[in-house]
Amino acid sequence: MKKVEVLIIGAGPAGSVCANLLLKAGVDCLLIDHCTFPRDKICGGGLTSKTWHLLERLIPGVPYEYNPVSHIRLNVDNQARCEFDIDEPIRIVQRKYFDHALLKHYQDHGGEFIQGAPDKIEERDGQIFVTLKDGMQIACHYLVGADGTNSFVRRYLKPDTDRGILAMEQYVEKSGDNSIDVTLSQSYCIGGYFYRFPNKEYDIVGFGDAATTPAKFRKVMNDNGVPEGKARGAFIYLSNDYPLHDHIILIGDAGGFANRSTCEGLYDAMRTAENAAKAITQNIPFRQVNAGIFRKMRKEMWVTKVFFSGFGFAIVKWLCHHPGAVKWIFDTKMRRETWLKKKDDSAR
């Protein structure tokens, strides 16, 4: 029986950021993951400016490679298009190496990592006991589920949890065009969009909506001129419908913390990782520390319905004729969320 104060399951960005913060605070924690790192991960890999500013604040100096992209093209139903340059670039990373960099930083500073997968979770005598598939048992005071959309920890809290929406992508040869392409269409279900992100080695093209199937993915790729290739898929869980627990905390994709409008997940993965570390180190319920994120998710649900309505598409098409306005909206949103986070930190 191994005993730790905090056990974190899942060594992606949410789990590794949380582990780095707890380690820095002197909390006894253990990070486990069933994968051997570096491992590949389905994700466009875009770090918006608010995201990489947050990462620089949480883990100063962590090294990772990225491709900076400042040019964005938006296409709406092949009826309206606009292009604009943003003030601060989006950093396109390869998740295979980005996730490994965060984990390696934790290990290089003395953090303990074990490769393993959970098989059973039990609660008794004020402690949480996790049995791994190899038979190893771990007792902890806090259990943090950072194990992605198919979270084992979330299924413990809510056994009948659904899988969320299906997102699919494939890698294609670099086009030499260092721009991000986004296509919106009323033929897609709510929240659906096509994207092309260029990283340092290849371009990533992807699509996802509430009714994605491999056949629909292939059609969207054909419509956007993407040649046949090997497709990969992953589910994105977009709900916080599980019971909240003071000592079992879900963060990142495991907790359904991806943007309801854009499915951007890395920013909220790091935000919820920070909030989990604060809840643990300050002995405050996560539901209280993370209240702002829960409110933001509820607001995003409403914004998504309006944005993807006929009225919303009409506004977006009109805005495409005014790229300066689109640029202002994008840059203002990035600055606003960065400012709100700094203001929230100051208030605490």
mmCIF file of C-alpha atoms in Angstrom:
data_model
loop_
_atom_site.group_PDB
_atom_site.id
_atom_site.type_symbol
_atom_site.label_atom_id
_atom_site.label_comp_id
_atom_site.label_asym_id
_atom_site.label_seq_id
_atom_site.Cartn_x
_atom_site.Cartn_y
_atom_site.Cartn_z
ATOM 1 C CA MET A 1 0.000 0.000 0.000
ATOM 2 C CA LYS A 2 1.466 3.313 -1.109
ATOM 3 C CA LYS A 3 0.229 6.437 0.686
ATOM 4 C CA VAL A 4 0.214 9.969 -0.742
ATOM 5 C CA GLU A 5 -1.676 13.160 -0.007
ATOM 6 C CA VAL A 6 -2.777 13.647 -3.636
ATOM 7 C CA LEU A 7 -3.074 11.105 -6.424
ATOM 8 C CA ILE A 8 -3.500 12.544 -9.924
ATOM 9 C CA ILE A 9 -4.694 10.196 -12.659
ATOM 10 C CA GLY A 10 -3.793 11.442 -16.131
ATOM 11 C CA ALA A 11 -0.554 13.178 -17.154
ATOM 12 C CA GLY A 12 -1.894 15.424 -19.907
ATOM 13 C CA PRO A 13 -1.739 19.225 -19.530
ATOM 14 C CA ALA A 14 -4.378 19.349 -16.765
ATOM 15 C CA GLY A 15 -2.758 16.621 -14.672
ATOM 16 C CA SER A 16 0.830 17.738 -15.253
ATOM 17 C CA VAL A 17 0.106 21.405 -14.530
ATOM 18 C CA CYS A 18 -1.717 20.464 -11.320
ATOM 19 C CA ALA A 19 1.159 18.157 -10.319
ATOM 20 C CA ASN A 20 3.744 20.886 -10.998
ATOM 21 C CA LEU A 21 1.827 23.367 -8.847
ATOM 22 C CA LEU A 22 1.375 20.917 -5.962
ATOM 23 C CA LEU A 23 5.028 19.929 -6.129
ATOM 24 C CA LYS A 24 6.053 23.596 -5.972
ATOM 25 C CA ALA A 25 3.769 24.037 -2.928
ATOM 26 C CA GLY A 26 5.441 21.107 -1.165
ATOM 27 C CA VAL A 27 2.412 18.780 -1.327
ATOM 28 C CA ASP A 28 3.086 15.049 -1.448
ATOM 29 C CA CYS A 29 1.585 13.969 -4.772
ATOM 30 C CA LEU A 30 1.835 11.108 -7.248
ATOM 31 C CA LEU A 31 1.031 11.343 -10.963
ATOM 32 C CA ILE A 32 0.044 8.239 -12.935
ATOM 33 C CA ASP A 33 -0.880 7.581 -16.559
ATOM 34 C CA HIS A 34 -1.363 4.393 -18.556
ATOM 35 C CA CYS A 35 0.611 5.775 -21.541
ATOM 36 C CA THR A 36 4.312 5.836 -22.247
ATOM 37 C CA PHE A 37 5.386 9.414 -22.957
ATOM 38 C CA PRO A 38 5.839 10.984 -25.407
ATOM 39 C CA ARG A 39 2.501 9.800 -26.759
ATOM 40 C CA ASP A 40 0.347 11.208 -29.534
ATOM 41 C CA LYS A 41 -2.911 13.020 -28.792
ATOM 42 C CA ILE A 42 -5.809 14.108 -30.976
ATOM 43 C CA CYS A 43 -5.899 17.909 -30.744
ATOM 44 C CA GLY A 44 -5.361 20.878 -33.027
ATOM 45 C CA GLY A 45 -2.760 22.037 -30.530
ATOM 46 C CA GLY A 46 -3.518 25.746 -30.590
ATOM 47 C CA LEU A 47 -2.396 27.770 -27.561
ATOM 48 C CA THR A 48 -4.193 31.106 -27.759
ATOM 49 C CA SER A 49 -2.425 34.073 -26.212
ATOM 50 C CA LYS A 50 -4.510 33.861 -23.033
ATOM 51 C CA THR A 51 -3.441 30.202 -22.740
ATOM 52 C CA TRP A 52 0.293 30.617 -23.155
ATOM 53 C CA HIS A 53 0.285 33.687 -20.903
ATOM 54 C CA LEU A 54 -1.444 31.549 -18.262
ATOM 55 C CA LEU A 55 1.097 28.744 -18.694
ATOM 56 C CA GLU A 56 4.012 31.177 -18.388
ATOM 57 C CA ARG A 57 2.562 32.406 -15.105
ATOM 58 C CA LEU A 58 1.830 28.941 -13.695
ATOM 59 C CA ILE A 59 5.063 27.219 -14.751
ATOM 60 C CA PRO A 60 7.602 29.932 -15.625
ATOM 61 C CA GLY A 61 10.294 28.858 -18.027
ATOM 62 C CA VAL A 62 8.868 25.486 -19.037
ATOM 63 C CA PRO A 63 10.411 24.799 -22.483
ATOM 64 C CA TYR A 64 8.269 23.628 -25.406
ATOM 65 C CA GLU A 65 8.405 23.965 -29.185
ATOM 66 C CA TYR A 66 5.691 25.714 -31.141
ATOM 67 C CA ASN A 67 4.862 27.338 -34.451
ATOM 68 C CA PRO A 68 3.623 30.942 -34.023
ATOM 69 C CA VAL A 69 0.660 31.790 -36.277
ATOM 70 C CA SER A 70 -0.811 35.282 -36.521
ATOM 71 C CA HIS A 71 -2.970 35.006 -39.659
ATOM 72 C CA ILE A 72 -6.510 33.603 -39.545
ATOM 73 C CA ARG A 73 -8.960 32.923 -42.368
ATOM 74 C CA LEU A 74 -12.674 32.496 -41.641
ATOM 75 C CA ASN A 75 -15.120 30.963 -44.131
ATOM 76 C CA VAL A 76 -18.884 30.882 -43.526
ATOM 77 C CA ASP A 77 -21.007 28.598 -45.759
ATOM 78 C CA ASN A 78 -18.782 29.516 -48.739
ATOM 79 C CA GLN A 79 -20.737 32.771 -48.807
ATOM 80 C CA ALA A 80 -18.619 35.040 -46.649
ATOM 81 C CA ARG A 81 -14.886 35.065 -46.012
ATOM 82 C CA CYS A 82 -12.472 37.262 -44.148
ATOM 83 C CA GLU A 83 -8.795 37.278 -43.217
ATOM 84 C CA PHE A 84 -7.102 39.128 -40.399
ATOM 85 C CA ASP A 85 -3.897 39.245 -38.360
ATOM 86 C CA ILE A 86 -4.095 38.992 -34.582
ATOM 87 C CA ASP A 87 -1.987 41.023 -32.163
ATOM 88 C CA GLU A 88 -0.426 38.064 -30.334
ATOM 89 C CA PRO A 89 0.200 34.801 -32.187
ATOM 90 C CA ILE A 90 -1.468 31.479 -31.523
ATOM 91 C CA ARG A 91 1.238 28.963 -30.666
ATOM 92 C CA ILE A 92 0.602 25.694 -32.523
ATOM 93 C CA VAL A 93 2.160 22.788 -30.632
ATOM 94 C CA GLN A 94 2.400 19.074 -31.270
ATOM 95 C CA ARG A 95 0.612 17.572 -28.310
ATOM 96 C CA LYS A 96 2.911 14.572 -28.375
ATOM 97 C CA TYR A 97 5.865 16.755 -27.387
ATOM 98 C CA PHE A 98 4.039 19.544 -25.536
ATOM 99 C CA ASP A 99 2.447 17.146 -23.039
ATOM 100 C CA HIS A 100 5.770 15.372 -22.566
ATOM 101 C CA ALA A 101 7.491 18.708 -21.846
ATOM 102 C CA LEU A 102 5.050 19.453 -19.009
ATOM 103 C CA LEU A 103 5.454 15.962 -17.534
ATOM 104 C CA LYS A 104 9.252 16.092 -17.874
ATOM 105 C CA HIS A 105 9.360 19.448 -16.070
ATOM 106 C CA TYR A 106 7.494 17.860 -13.167
ATOM 107 C CA GLN A 107 9.851 14.860 -13.086
ATOM 108 C CA ASP A 108 12.999 16.964 -13.487
ATOM 109 C CA HIS A 109 12.003 18.904 -10.359
ATOM 110 C CA GLY A 110 11.584 15.760 -8.268
ATOM 111 C CA GLY A 111 7.974 14.822 -9.012
ATOM 112 C CA GLU A 112 7.018 11.139 -8.866
ATOM 113 C CA PHE A 113 5.383 9.541 -11.901
ATOM 114 C CA ILE A 114 4.209 5.949 -12.312
ATOM 115 C CA GLN A 115 2.950 4.293 -15.472
ATOM 116 C CA GLY A 116 -0.278 2.507 -14.614
ATOM 117 C CA ALA A 117 -4.028 2.404 -15.103
ATOM 118 C CA PRO A 118 -6.739 2.454 -12.403
ATOM 119 C CA ASP A 119 -8.948 -0.584 -11.943
ATOM 120 C CA LYS A 120 -10.971 0.251 -8.828
ATOM 121 C CA ILE A 121 -11.761 3.232 -6.590
ATOM 122 C CA GLU A 122 -13.006 2.847 -3.008
ATOM 123 C CA GLU A 123 -13.727 5.246 -0.143
ATOM 124 C CA ARG A 124 -13.456 4.211 3.496
ATOM 125 C CA ASP A 125 -12.248 5.580 6.810
ATOM 126 C CA GLY A 126 -11.900 9.092 5.403
ATOM 127 C CA GLN A 127 -9.475 8.006 2.684
ATOM 128 C CA ILE A 128 -9.645 7.137 -1.001
ATOM 129 C CA PHE A 129 -8.107 3.886 -2.201
ATOM 130 C CA VAL A 130 -7.176 3.307 -5.841
ATOM 131 C CA THR A 131 -6.185 -0.128 -7.085
ATOM 132 C CA LEU A 132 -4.226 -0.233 -10.317
ATOM 133 C CA LYS A 133 -4.596 -2.959 -12.923
ATOM 134 C CA ASP A 134 -1.218 -4.395 -11.924
ATOM 135 C CA GLY A 135 -2.513 -4.841 -8.359
ATOM 136 C CA MET A 136 -0.716 -1.893 -6.784
ATOM 137 C CA GLN A 137 -2.835 -0.044 -4.196
ATOM 138 C CA ILE A 138 -2.583 3.676 -3.443
ATOM 139 C CA ALA A 139 -4.231 5.462 -0.506
ATOM 140 C CA CYS A 140 -4.752 9.207 -0.798
ATOM 141 C CA HIS A 141 -6.575 12.101 0.809
ATOM 142 C CA TYR A 142 -7.372 13.761 -2.546
ATOM 143 C CA LEU A 143 -7.951 12.067 -5.892
ATOM 144 C CA VAL A 144 -7.707 14.271 -8.985
ATOM 145 C CA GLY A 145 -9.185 12.921 -12.201
ATOM 146 C CA ALA A 146 -7.314 14.403 -15.157
ATOM 147 C CA ASP A 147 -7.769 11.334 -17.329
ATOM 148 C CA GLY A 148 -9.555 12.858 -20.305
ATOM 149 C CA THR A 149 -12.956 12.444 -21.866
ATOM 150 C CA ASN A 150 -13.240 8.730 -21.061
ATOM 151 C CA SER A 151 -12.354 9.449 -17.445
ATOM 152 C CA PHE A 152 -12.299 6.438 -15.131
ATOM 153 C CA VAL A 153 -12.639 8.806 -12.165
ATOM 154 C CA ARG A 154 -15.731 10.496 -13.600
ATOM 155 C CA ARG A 155 -17.371 7.126 -14.249
ATOM 156 C CA TYR A 156 -16.852 6.365 -10.559
ATOM 157 C CA LEU A 157 -18.804 9.531 -9.667
ATOM 158 C CA LYS A 158 -21.374 9.101 -12.439
ATOM 159 C CA PRO A 159 -21.420 5.571 -13.909
ATOM 160 C CA ASP A 160 -23.979 6.417 -16.618
ATOM 161 C CA THR A 161 -21.975 9.334 -18.044
ATOM 162 C CA ASP A 162 -22.173 9.873 -21.812
ATOM 163 C CA ARG A 163 -19.132 10.219 -24.050
ATOM 164 C CA GLY A 164 -19.828 13.675 -25.491
ATOM 165 C CA ILE A 165 -19.338 14.762 -29.098
ATOM 166 C CA LEU A 166 -16.997 13.049 -31.542
ATOM 167 C CA ALA A 167 -14.118 15.070 -33.001
ATOM 168 C CA MET A 168 -11.970 13.654 -35.804
ATOM 169 C CA GLU A 169 -8.785 14.791 -37.484
ATOM 170 C CA GLN A 170 -5.995 13.733 -39.778
ATOM 171 C CA TYR A 171 -2.482 14.888 -40.570
ATOM 172 C CA VAL A 172 -1.668 16.247 -44.029
ATOM 173 C CA GLU A 173 1.508 17.451 -45.682
ATOM 174 C CA LYS A 174 2.495 21.012 -44.819
ATOM 175 C CA SER A 175 1.028 23.453 -47.307
ATOM 176 C CA GLY A 176 3.636 26.123 -46.661
ATOM 177 C CA ASP A 177 0.829 28.503 -45.713
ATOM 178 C CA ASN A 178 1.372 29.559 -42.114
ATOM 179 C CA SER A 179 -2.282 30.456 -41.482
ATOM 180 C CA ILE A 180 -5.183 29.018 -39.524
ATOM 181 C CA ASP A 181 -8.307 28.167 -41.511
ATOM 182 C CA VAL A 182 -11.734 27.874 -39.867
ATOM 183 C CA THR A 183 -14.948 27.013 -41.716
ATOM 184 C CA LEU A 184 -18.421 27.387 -40.225
ATOM 185 C CA SER A 185 -21.573 26.070 -41.887
ATOM 186 C CA GLN A 186 -25.231 25.839 -41.041
ATOM 187 C CA SER A 187 -25.068 22.297 -42.417
ATOM 188 C CA TYR A 188 -23.006 21.404 -39.338
ATOM 189 C CA CYS A 189 -24.765 20.703 -36.060
ATOM 190 C CA ILE A 190 -24.491 23.165 -33.175
ATOM 191 C CA GLY A 191 -20.869 23.774 -32.245
ATOM 192 C CA GLY A 192 -19.423 22.221 -35.401
ATOM 193 C CA TYR A 193 -16.541 23.615 -37.410
ATOM 194 C CA PHE A 194 -13.720 22.568 -39.755
ATOM 195 C CA TYR A 195 -10.172 23.705 -39.014
ATOM 196 C CA ARG A 196 -6.650 23.558 -40.382
ATOM 197 C CA PHE A 197 -3.775 24.243 -37.969
ATOM 198 C CA PRO A 198 -0.142 24.255 -39.186
ATOM 199 C CA ASN A 199 2.421 22.973 -36.720
ATOM 200 C CA LYS A 200 6.161 22.633 -37.308
ATOM 201 C CA GLU A 201 6.032 19.248 -39.066
ATOM 202 C CA TYR A 202 2.631 18.988 -40.777
ATOM 203 C CA ASP A 203 -0.843 20.497 -40.975
ATOM 204 C CA ILE A 204 -3.660 19.188 -38.796
ATOM 205 C CA VAL A 205 -7.149 19.214 -40.306
ATOM 206 C CA GLY A 206 -10.171 18.336 -38.214
ATOM 207 C CA PHE A 207 -13.903 18.516 -37.764
ATOM 208 C CA GLY A 208 -16.395 17.817 -35.030
ATOM 209 C CA ASP A 209 -20.026 18.530 -34.216
ATOM 210 C CA ALA A 210 -22.843 17.016 -32.202
ATOM 211 C CA ALA A 211 -23.538 14.401 -34.891
ATOM 212 C CA THR A 212 -20.091 13.561 -36.274
ATOM 213 C CA THR A 213 -19.609 10.181 -37.933
ATOM 214 C CA PRO A 214 -16.644 8.913 -39.986
ATOM 215 C CA ALA A 215 -18.775 9.334 -43.136
ATOM 216 C CA LYS A 216 -19.652 12.934 -42.234
ATOM 217 C CA PHE A 217 -16.027 13.668 -41.420
ATOM 218 C CA ARG A 218 -14.952 12.365 -44.829
ATOM 219 C CA LYS A 219 -17.560 14.500 -46.565
ATOM 220 C CA VAL A 220 -16.429 17.633 -44.738
ATOM 221 C CA MET A 221 -12.822 16.859 -45.674
ATOM 222 C CA ASN A 222 -13.806 16.426 -49.333
ATOM 223 C CA ASP A 223 -15.784 19.674 -49.253
ATOM 224 C CA ASN A 224 -12.656 21.461 -48.012
ATOM 225 C CA GLY A 225 -10.293 19.850 -50.528
ATOM 226 C CA VAL A 226 -8.523 17.552 -48.062
ATOM 227 C CA PRO A 227 -7.196 14.330 -49.683
ATOM 228 C CA GLU A 228 -8.066 10.900 -48.314
ATOM 229 C CA GLY A 229 -5.948 10.003 -45.301
ATOM 230 C CA LYS A 230 -5.813 8.157 -42.001
ATOM 231 C CA ALA A 231 -8.440 9.654 -39.696
ATOM 232 C CA ARG A 232 -8.430 9.493 -35.900
ATOM 233 C CA GLY A 233 -11.218 10.269 -33.496
ATOM 234 C CA ALA A 234 -11.776 11.217 -29.874
ATOM 235 C CA PHE A 235 -14.779 12.274 -27.838
ATOM 236 C CA ILE A 236 -15.076 15.675 -26.170
ATOM 237 C CA TYR A 237 -17.200 15.709 -23.026
ATOM 238 C CA LEU A 238 -19.073 19.016 -22.685
ATOM 239 C CA SER A 239 -20.989 18.706 -19.440
ATOM 240 C CA ASN A 240 -20.571 19.180 -15.691
ATOM 241 C CA ASP A 241 -23.507 16.918 -14.799
ATOM 242 C CA TYR A 242 -21.620 14.695 -12.320
ATOM 243 C CA PRO A 243 -21.908 15.043 -8.521
ATOM 244 C CA LEU A 244 -19.248 17.291 -6.994
ATOM 245 C CA HIS A 245 -17.068 15.754 -4.300
ATOM 246 C CA ASP A 246 -14.799 17.648 -1.899
ATOM 247 C CA HIS A 247 -11.954 15.125 -2.177
ATOM 248 C CA ILE A 248 -12.444 13.695 -5.685
ATOM 249 C CA ILE A 249 -11.826 16.502 -8.175
ATOM 250 C CA LEU A 250 -12.256 16.421 -11.946
ATOM 251 C CA ILE A 251 -10.225 18.802 -14.104
ATOM 252 C CA GLY A 252 -9.651 19.362 -17.810
ATOM 253 C CA ASP A 253 -11.502 17.144 -20.274
ATOM 254 C CA ALA A 254 -12.323 14.675 -17.480
ATOM 255 C CA GLY A 255 -14.539 17.323 -15.894
ATOM 256 C CA GLY A 256 -16.042 18.531 -19.163
ATOM 257 C CA PHE A 257 -14.028 21.760 -19.075
ATOM 258 C CA ALA A 258 -13.735 22.598 -22.756
ATOM 259 C CA ASN A 259 -15.125 25.777 -24.264
ATOM 260 C CA ARG A 260 -18.747 25.146 -25.252
ATOM 261 C CA SER A 261 -18.473 27.354 -28.351
ATOM 262 C CA THR A 262 -15.038 26.473 -29.755
ATOM 263 C CA CYS A 263 -14.146 23.202 -27.948
ATOM 264 C CA GLU A 264 -10.837 24.832 -26.979
ATOM 265 C CA GLY A 265 -9.679 22.753 -24.050
ATOM 266 C CA LEU A 266 -6.123 23.686 -23.088
ATOM 267 C CA TYR A 267 -6.952 27.010 -21.441
ATOM 268 C CA ASP A 268 -9.622 25.607 -19.138
ATOM 269 C CA ALA A 269 -7.531 22.487 -18.518
ATOM 270 C CA MET A 270 -4.838 24.703 -17.011
ATOM 271 C CA ARG A 271 -7.338 26.947 -15.210
ATOM 272 C CA THR A 272 -9.063 24.018 -13.525
ATOM 273 C CA ALA A 273 -5.678 22.450 -12.728
ATOM 274 C CA GLU A 274 -4.698 25.668 -10.949
ATOM 275 C CA ASN A 275 -8.031 25.777 -9.117
ATOM 276 C CA ALA A 276 -7.658 22.159 -7.996
ATOM 277 C CA ALA A 277 -4.187 22.891 -6.607
ATOM 278 C CA LYS A 278 -5.573 25.935 -4.746
ATOM 279 C CA ALA A 279 -8.480 23.945 -3.345
ATOM 280 C CA ILE A 280 -6.085 21.300 -2.038
ATOM 281 C CA THR A 281 -3.378 23.585 -0.636
ATOM 282 C CA GLN A 282 -5.885 26.003 0.960
ATOM 283 C CA ASN A 283 -8.366 23.294 2.042
ATOM 284 C CA ILE A 284 -11.265 24.986 0.221
ATOM 285 C CA PRO A 285 -13.907 22.986 -1.682
ATOM 286 C CA PHE A 286 -13.150 22.852 -5.413
ATOM 287 C CA ARG A 287 -16.746 23.826 -6.185
ATOM 288 C CA GLN A 288 -16.037 27.145 -4.450
ATOM 289 C CA VAL A 289 -12.616 27.821 -5.970
ATOM 290 C CA ASN A 290 -13.826 26.818 -9.436
ATOM 291 C CA ALA A 291 -17.182 28.642 -9.242
ATOM 292 C CA GLY A 292 -16.148 31.157 -11.908
ATOM 293 C CA ILE A 293 -15.388 28.394 -14.413
ATOM 294 C CA PHE A 294 -18.729 26.705 -13.787
ATOM 295 C CA ARG A 295 -20.472 30.035 -14.425
ATOM 296 C CA LYS A 296 -18.430 30.558 -17.590
ATOM 297 C CA MET A 297 -19.444 27.131 -18.907
ATOM 298 C CA ARG A 298 -23.133 27.875 -18.359
ATOM 299 C CA LYS A 299 -22.764 31.187 -20.170
ATOM 300 C CA GLU A 300 -20.964 29.488 -23.068
ATOM 301 C CA MET A 301 -23.892 27.103 -23.534
ATOM 302 C CA TRP A 302 -26.200 30.072 -24.109
ATOM 303 C CA VAL A 303 -23.687 31.874 -26.357
ATOM 304 C CA THR A 304 -23.246 28.726 -28.472
ATOM 305 C CA LYS A 305 -26.961 28.387 -29.139
ATOM 306 C CA VAL A 306 -27.194 32.031 -30.229
ATOM 307 C CA PHE A 307 -23.957 31.954 -32.247
ATOM 308 C CA PHE A 308 -24.948 28.863 -34.260
ATOM 309 C CA SER A 309 -28.529 30.011 -34.849
ATOM 310 C CA GLY A 310 -29.682 31.533 -38.127
ATOM 311 C CA PHE A 311 -29.515 34.960 -36.478
ATOM 312 C CA GLY A 312 -25.974 34.297 -35.265
ATOM 313 C CA PHE A 313 -24.782 33.163 -38.695
ATOM 314 C CA ALA A 314 -26.289 36.275 -40.280
ATOM 315 C CA ILE A 315 -24.234 38.448 -37.915
ATOM 316 C CA VAL A 316 -21.050 36.452 -38.588
ATOM 317 C CA LYS A 317 -21.543 36.747 -42.349
ATOM 318 C CA TRP A 318 -22.000 40.497 -41.971
ATOM 319 C CA LEU A 319 -18.882 40.736 -39.813
ATOM 320 C CA CYS A 320 -16.862 38.924 -42.491
ATOM 321 C CA HIS A 321 -17.219 42.044 -44.608
ATOM 322 C CA HIS A 322 -15.521 43.965 -41.791
ATOM 323 C CA PRO A 323 -12.345 42.004 -40.940
ATOM 324 C CA GLY A 324 -11.109 44.847 -38.756
ATOM 325 C CA ALA A 325 -14.100 44.318 -36.483
ATOM 326 C CA VAL A 326 -13.476 40.541 -36.349
ATOM 327 C CA LYS A 327 -9.841 41.167 -35.429
ATOM 328 C CA TRP A 328 -10.887 43.604 -32.694
ATOM 329 C CA ILE A 329 -13.373 41.095 -31.236
ATOM 330 C CA PHE A 330 -10.781 38.290 -31.209
ATOM 331 C CA ASP A 331 -7.961 40.384 -29.698
ATOM 332 C CA THR A 332 -10.293 41.961 -27.144
ATOM 333 C CA LYS A 333 -11.553 38.570 -25.983
ATOM 334 C CA MET A 334 -7.985 37.290 -25.500
ATOM 335 C CA ARG A 335 -6.964 40.395 -23.543
ATOM 336 C CA ARG A 336 -10.171 40.420 -21.509
ATOM 337 C CA GLU A 337 -9.857 36.827 -20.281
ATOM 338 C CA THR A 338 -6.181 37.364 -19.450
ATOM 339 C CA TRP A 339 -7.106 40.545 -17.521
ATOM 340 C CA LEU A 340 -10.011 38.866 -15.721
ATOM 341 C CA LYS A 341 -7.708 36.059 -14.563
ATOM 342 C CA LYS A 342 -5.162 38.542 -13.223
ATOM 343 C CA LYS A 343 -7.963 40.473 -11.480
ATOM 344 C CA ASP A 344 -9.282 37.235 -9.954
ATOM 345 C CA ASP A 345 -5.800 36.374 -8.688
ATOM 346 C CA SER A 346 -5.426 39.820 -7.118
ATOM 347 C CA ALA A 347 -8.790 39.485 -5.373
ATOM 348 C CA ARG A 348 -7.655 36.251 -3.775
#
